[in-house]
mmCIF file of C-alpha atoms in Angstrom:
data_model
loop_
_atom_site.group_PDB
_atom_site.id
_atom_site.type_symbol
_atom_site.label_atom_id
_atom_site.label_comp_id
_atom_site.label_asym_id
_atom_site.label_seq_id
_atom_site.Cartn_x
_atom_site.Cartn_y
_atom_site.Cartn_z
ATOM 1 C CA ARG N 2 15.106 -21.466 14.049
ATOM 2 C CA ILE N 3 13.440 -22.437 10.841
ATOM 3 C CA TYR N 4 9.800 -21.425 10.510
ATOM 4 C CA LYS N 5 7.094 -23.267 8.605
ATOM 5 C CA PHE N 6 4.697 -21.363 6.371
ATOM 6 C CA GLU N 7 1.552 -22.446 4.618
ATOM 7 C CA ARG N 8 1.800 -21.663 0.920
ATOM 8 C CA SER N 9 -1.107 -19.212 1.227
ATOM 9 C CA LEU N 10 0.863 -17.118 3.750
ATOM 10 C CA VAL N 11 3.886 -17.013 1.460
ATOM 11 C CA ASN N 12 1.631 -15.920 -1.400
ATOM 12 C CA ARG N 13 0.084 -13.250 0.841
ATOM 13 C CA ILE N 14 3.526 -11.833 1.675
ATOM 14 C CA LEU N 15 4.509 -11.821 -1.995
ATOM 15 C CA ASP N 16 1.231 -10.129 -2.977
ATOM 16 C CA LEU N 17 1.472 -7.445 -0.293
ATOM 17 C CA THR N 18 5.067 -6.594 -1.134
ATOM 18 C CA ASN N 19 4.808 -7.073 -4.908
ATOM 19 C CA CYS N 20 8.035 -9.086 -4.440
ATOM 20 C CA HIS N 21 9.892 -5.856 -3.641
ATOM 21 C CA PRO N 22 13.049 -6.966 -1.755
ATOM 22 C CA TYR N 23 12.980 -4.096 0.744
ATOM 23 C CA PHE N 24 9.370 -4.726 1.732
ATOM 24 C CA LEU N 25 9.873 -8.494 1.801
ATOM 25 C CA HIS N 26 12.712 -7.854 4.226
ATOM 26 C CA ALA N 27 10.571 -5.512 6.358
ATOM 27 C CA VAL N 28 7.740 -8.033 6.729
ATOM 28 C CA CYS N 29 10.091 -10.962 7.348
ATOM 29 C CA LEU N 30 12.114 -8.983 9.890
ATOM 30 C CA GLU N 31 9.012 -8.154 11.946
ATOM 31 C CA LEU N 32 7.670 -11.683 11.527
ATOM 32 C CA THR N 33 10.964 -13.174 12.738
ATOM 33 C CA ALA N 34 10.986 -10.822 15.740
ATOM 34 C CA ARG N 35 7.467 -11.974 16.634
ATOM 35 C CA MET N 36 8.139 -15.676 16.080
ATOM 36 C CA SER N 37 11.335 -15.621 18.154
ATOM 37 C CA LYS N 38 9.157 -14.863 21.200
ATOM 38 C CA LEU N 39 6.748 -17.728 20.543
ATOM 39 C CA PRO N 40 7.249 -21.440 21.240
ATOM 40 C CA GLN N 41 5.850 -22.728 17.931
ATOM 41 C CA ASP N 42 7.645 -22.837 14.591
ATOM 42 C CA GLU N 43 4.555 -22.729 12.401
ATOM 43 C CA VAL N 44 3.601 -19.230 11.243
ATOM 44 C CA THR N 45 -0.130 -18.495 11.385
ATOM 45 C CA ALA N 46 -2.227 -15.870 9.632
ATOM 46 C CA ASP N 47 -2.467 -14.037 12.967
ATOM 47 C CA ASP N 48 1.327 -13.988 13.258
ATOM 48 C CA LEU N 49 1.631 -12.546 9.770
ATOM 49 C CA GLY N 50 -1.147 -10.031 10.426
ATOM 50 C CA SER N 51 0.584 -8.836 13.591
ATOM 51 C CA ALA N 52 3.909 -8.449 11.795
ATOM 52 C CA ILE N 53 2.273 -6.465 9.012
ATOM 53 C CA ILE N 54 0.547 -4.177 11.497
ATOM 54 C CA ILE N 55 3.930 -3.491 13.125
ATOM 55 C CA VAL N 56 5.388 -2.602 9.716
ATOM 56 C CA LEU N 57 2.447 -0.293 9.083
ATOM 57 C CA ARG N 58 2.625 1.371 12.499
ATOM 58 C CA SER N 59 6.358 1.919 12.298
ATOM 59 C CA GLY N 60 6.236 2.446 8.551
ATOM 60 C CA ASP N 61 7.694 5.921 8.324
ATOM 61 C CA HIS N 62 11.204 4.557 7.902
ATOM 62 C CA TYR N 63 10.040 1.762 5.589
ATOM 63 C CA PHE N 64 8.186 4.109 3.244
ATOM 64 C CA SER N 65 10.194 7.335 3.550
ATOM 65 C CA HIS N 66 11.919 6.894 0.190
ATOM 66 C CA PHE N 67 8.486 7.067 -1.492
ATOM 67 C CA CYS N 68 7.643 10.210 0.483
ATOM 68 C CA ASN N 69 10.944 11.843 -0.452
ATOM 69 C CA ALA N 70 10.427 11.071 -4.145
ATOM 70 C CA THR N 71 7.269 13.198 -4.428
ATOM 71 C CA ASP N 72 6.127 16.790 -4.079
ATOM 72 C CA ASP N 73 3.047 17.776 -2.046
ATOM 73 C CA ARG N 74 0.623 17.627 -4.982
ATOM 74 C CA SER N 75 1.901 14.223 -6.072
ATOM 75 C CA TRP N 76 1.680 13.016 -2.471
ATOM 76 C CA SER N 77 -1.978 14.126 -2.312
ATOM 77 C CA THR N 78 -2.634 12.415 -5.630
ATOM 78 C CA LEU N 79 -1.011 9.226 -4.359
ATOM 79 C CA LYS N 80 -3.070 9.207 -1.148
ATOM 80 C CA THR N 81 -6.192 9.786 -3.237
ATOM 81 C CA ILE N 82 -5.361 6.780 -5.426
ATOM 82 C CA ALA N 83 -4.926 4.675 -2.282
ATOM 83 C CA TYR N 84 -8.289 5.887 -0.973
ATOM 84 C CA ILE N 85 -10.197 5.252 -4.223
ATOM 85 C CA ALA N 86 -8.545 1.934 -5.025
ATOM 86 C CA ARG N 87 -9.154 0.343 -1.623
ATOM 87 C CA GLY N 88 -12.632 -0.956 -2.335
ATOM 88 C CA LYS N 89 -12.616 -2.152 -5.919
ATOM 89 C CA ASP N 90 -10.102 -3.468 -8.433
ATOM 90 C CA ASN N 91 -7.284 -1.478 -6.790
ATOM 91 C CA ARG N 92 -7.302 1.108 -9.573
ATOM 92 C CA ALA N 93 -8.340 4.730 -9.903
ATOM 93 C CA SER N 94 -8.920 6.845 -13.003
ATOM 94 C CA ARG N 95 -7.722 10.420 -13.378
ATOM 95 C CA GLU N 96 -11.324 11.621 -13.341
ATOM 96 C CA GLU N 97 -12.068 9.718 -10.107
ATOM 97 C CA ILE N 98 -8.968 11.244 -8.543
ATOM 98 C CA ARG N 99 -10.039 14.766 -9.539
ATOM 99 C CA LYS N 100 -13.577 14.204 -8.250
ATOM 100 C CA ILE N 101 -12.458 12.969 -4.817
ATOM 101 C CA MET N 102 -9.845 15.703 -4.477
ATOM 102 C CA ALA N 103 -12.513 18.318 -5.293
ATOM 103 C CA GLU N 104 -14.903 16.784 -2.745
ATOM 104 C CA TYR N 105 -12.215 17.285 -0.106
ATOM 105 C CA GLY N 106 -11.691 20.924 -1.061
ATOM 106 C CA SER N 107 -8.713 20.686 -3.388
ATOM 107 C CA SER N 108 -8.615 23.092 -6.301
ATOM 108 C CA THR N 109 -6.138 20.900 -8.188
ATOM 109 C CA LYS N 110 -6.761 21.023 -11.924
ATOM 110 C CA LEU N 111 -6.921 17.969 -14.161
ATOM 111 C CA TRP N 112 -3.656 18.904 -15.894
ATOM 112 C CA GLN N 113 -1.940 19.134 -12.489
ATOM 113 C CA ILE N 114 -3.216 15.676 -11.587
ATOM 114 C CA SER N 115 -1.904 14.387 -14.929
ATOM 115 C CA GLU N 116 1.472 15.951 -14.162
ATOM 116 C CA SER N 117 1.518 14.294 -10.715
ATOM 117 C CA LEU N 118 0.497 10.930 -12.179
ATOM 118 C CA ASN N 119 3.336 11.192 -14.678
ATOM 119 C CA LYS N 120 5.853 11.945 -11.897
ATOM 120 C CA LEU N 121 4.590 9.051 -9.782
ATOM 121 C CA TYR N 122 4.685 6.708 -12.765
ATOM 122 C CA ARG N 123 8.232 7.728 -13.735
ATOM 123 C CA ALA N 124 9.352 7.207 -10.122
ATOM 124 C CA GLY N 125 7.924 3.662 -10.207
ATOM 125 C CA ILE N 126 5.489 4.392 -7.385
ATOM 126 C CA ILE N 127 2.342 3.727 -9.431
ATOM 127 C CA GLU N 128 1.467 1.618 -12.451
ATOM 128 C CA ALA N 129 -0.748 2.635 -15.357
ATOM 129 C CA HIS N 130 -3.308 0.254 -16.876
ATOM 130 C CA ASN N 131 -5.145 0.529 -20.180
ATOM 131 C CA ILE N 132 -8.309 -1.539 -20.036
ATOM 132 C CA GLN N 133 -10.738 -1.087 -22.911
ATOM 133 C CA ASN N 134 -9.183 2.306 -23.739
ATOM 134 C CA LYS N 135 -9.663 3.568 -20.183
ATOM 135 C CA ILE N 136 -6.514 4.506 -18.305
ATOM 136 C CA SER N 137 -6.380 3.797 -14.584
ATOM 137 C CA TYR N 138 -3.632 3.836 -11.980
ATOM 138 C CA SER N 139 -2.683 1.550 -9.119
ATOM 139 C CA ILE N 140 -0.148 1.276 -6.328
ATOM 140 C CA PRO N 141 1.626 -2.034 -6.972
ATOM 141 C CA VAL N 142 2.919 -2.499 -3.411
ATOM 142 C CA GLY N 143 -0.209 -3.314 -1.405
ATOM 143 C CA LEU N 144 1.635 -2.805 1.867
ATOM 144 C CA PHE N 145 2.418 0.774 0.815
ATOM 145 C CA GLN N 146 -1.203 1.347 -0.170
ATOM 146 C CA PHE N 147 -2.333 0.157 3.287
ATOM 147 C CA TRP N 148 0.198 2.499 4.894
ATOM 148 C CA LEU N 149 -1.072 5.427 2.819
ATOM 149 C CA LEU N 150 -4.640 4.655 3.869
ATOM 150 C CA GLN N 151 -3.563 4.558 7.477
ATOM 151 C CA GLN N 152 -1.952 7.991 7.034
ATOM 152 C CA THR N 153 -5.162 9.321 5.514
ATOM 153 C CA HIS N 154 -7.652 7.704 7.902
ATOM 154 C CA PRO N 155 -6.518 7.229 11.524
ATOM 155 C CA LEU N 156 -9.219 4.673 12.368
ATOM 156 C CA ILE N 157 -8.285 2.256 9.621
ATOM 157 C CA SER N 158 -5.778 0.133 11.624
ATOM 158 C CA SER N 159 -8.368 -2.305 12.970
ATOM 159 C CA GLU N 160 -9.933 -2.617 9.509
ATOM 160 C CA LEU N 161 -6.493 -3.301 8.075
ATOM 161 C CA LEU N 162 -5.820 -6.096 10.537
ATOM 162 C CA GLU N 163 -9.142 -7.695 9.619
ATOM 163 C CA THR N 164 -8.395 -7.327 5.895
ATOM 164 C CA ILE N 165 -4.862 -8.687 6.257
ATOM 165 C CA ASN N 166 -5.994 -11.695 8.272
ATOM 166 C CA HIS N 167 -8.856 -12.640 5.953
ATOM 167 C CA ASP N 168 -7.274 -12.165 2.514
#
């Protein structure tokens, strides 16, 4: 079958995956599995949202290469970026990362965070931004950021579905 997409849904998929072929494949695979069980050929926002939730819930195998590319400190730094960046311009500064990690009981030093940020950047997991001489970091694959948030906060799944369906 050939499925019909509104342009906004295609753009949403491209935004969430940052055009990463592996993640495009993951979303499209789950979307195709869902659509094959439905009578209609037109993909809705709800269909896409459901497929994304399936990717997020079964995401360990989709995101394991990111997990394997980091050490524990870098993994904590990455989850902290995902947590900070969820509610604003999707970026987090080194100082914000240190502050949140300290609030949650981490004794990680600023130089250790810088070392982790450098590892994550070199691995292509995060991007660095220089805006008005302030450096901030982001996770370019929104789907991965959602998955990290889900790993950090178990009650976020319903919020994610709402966010996915309304963006």
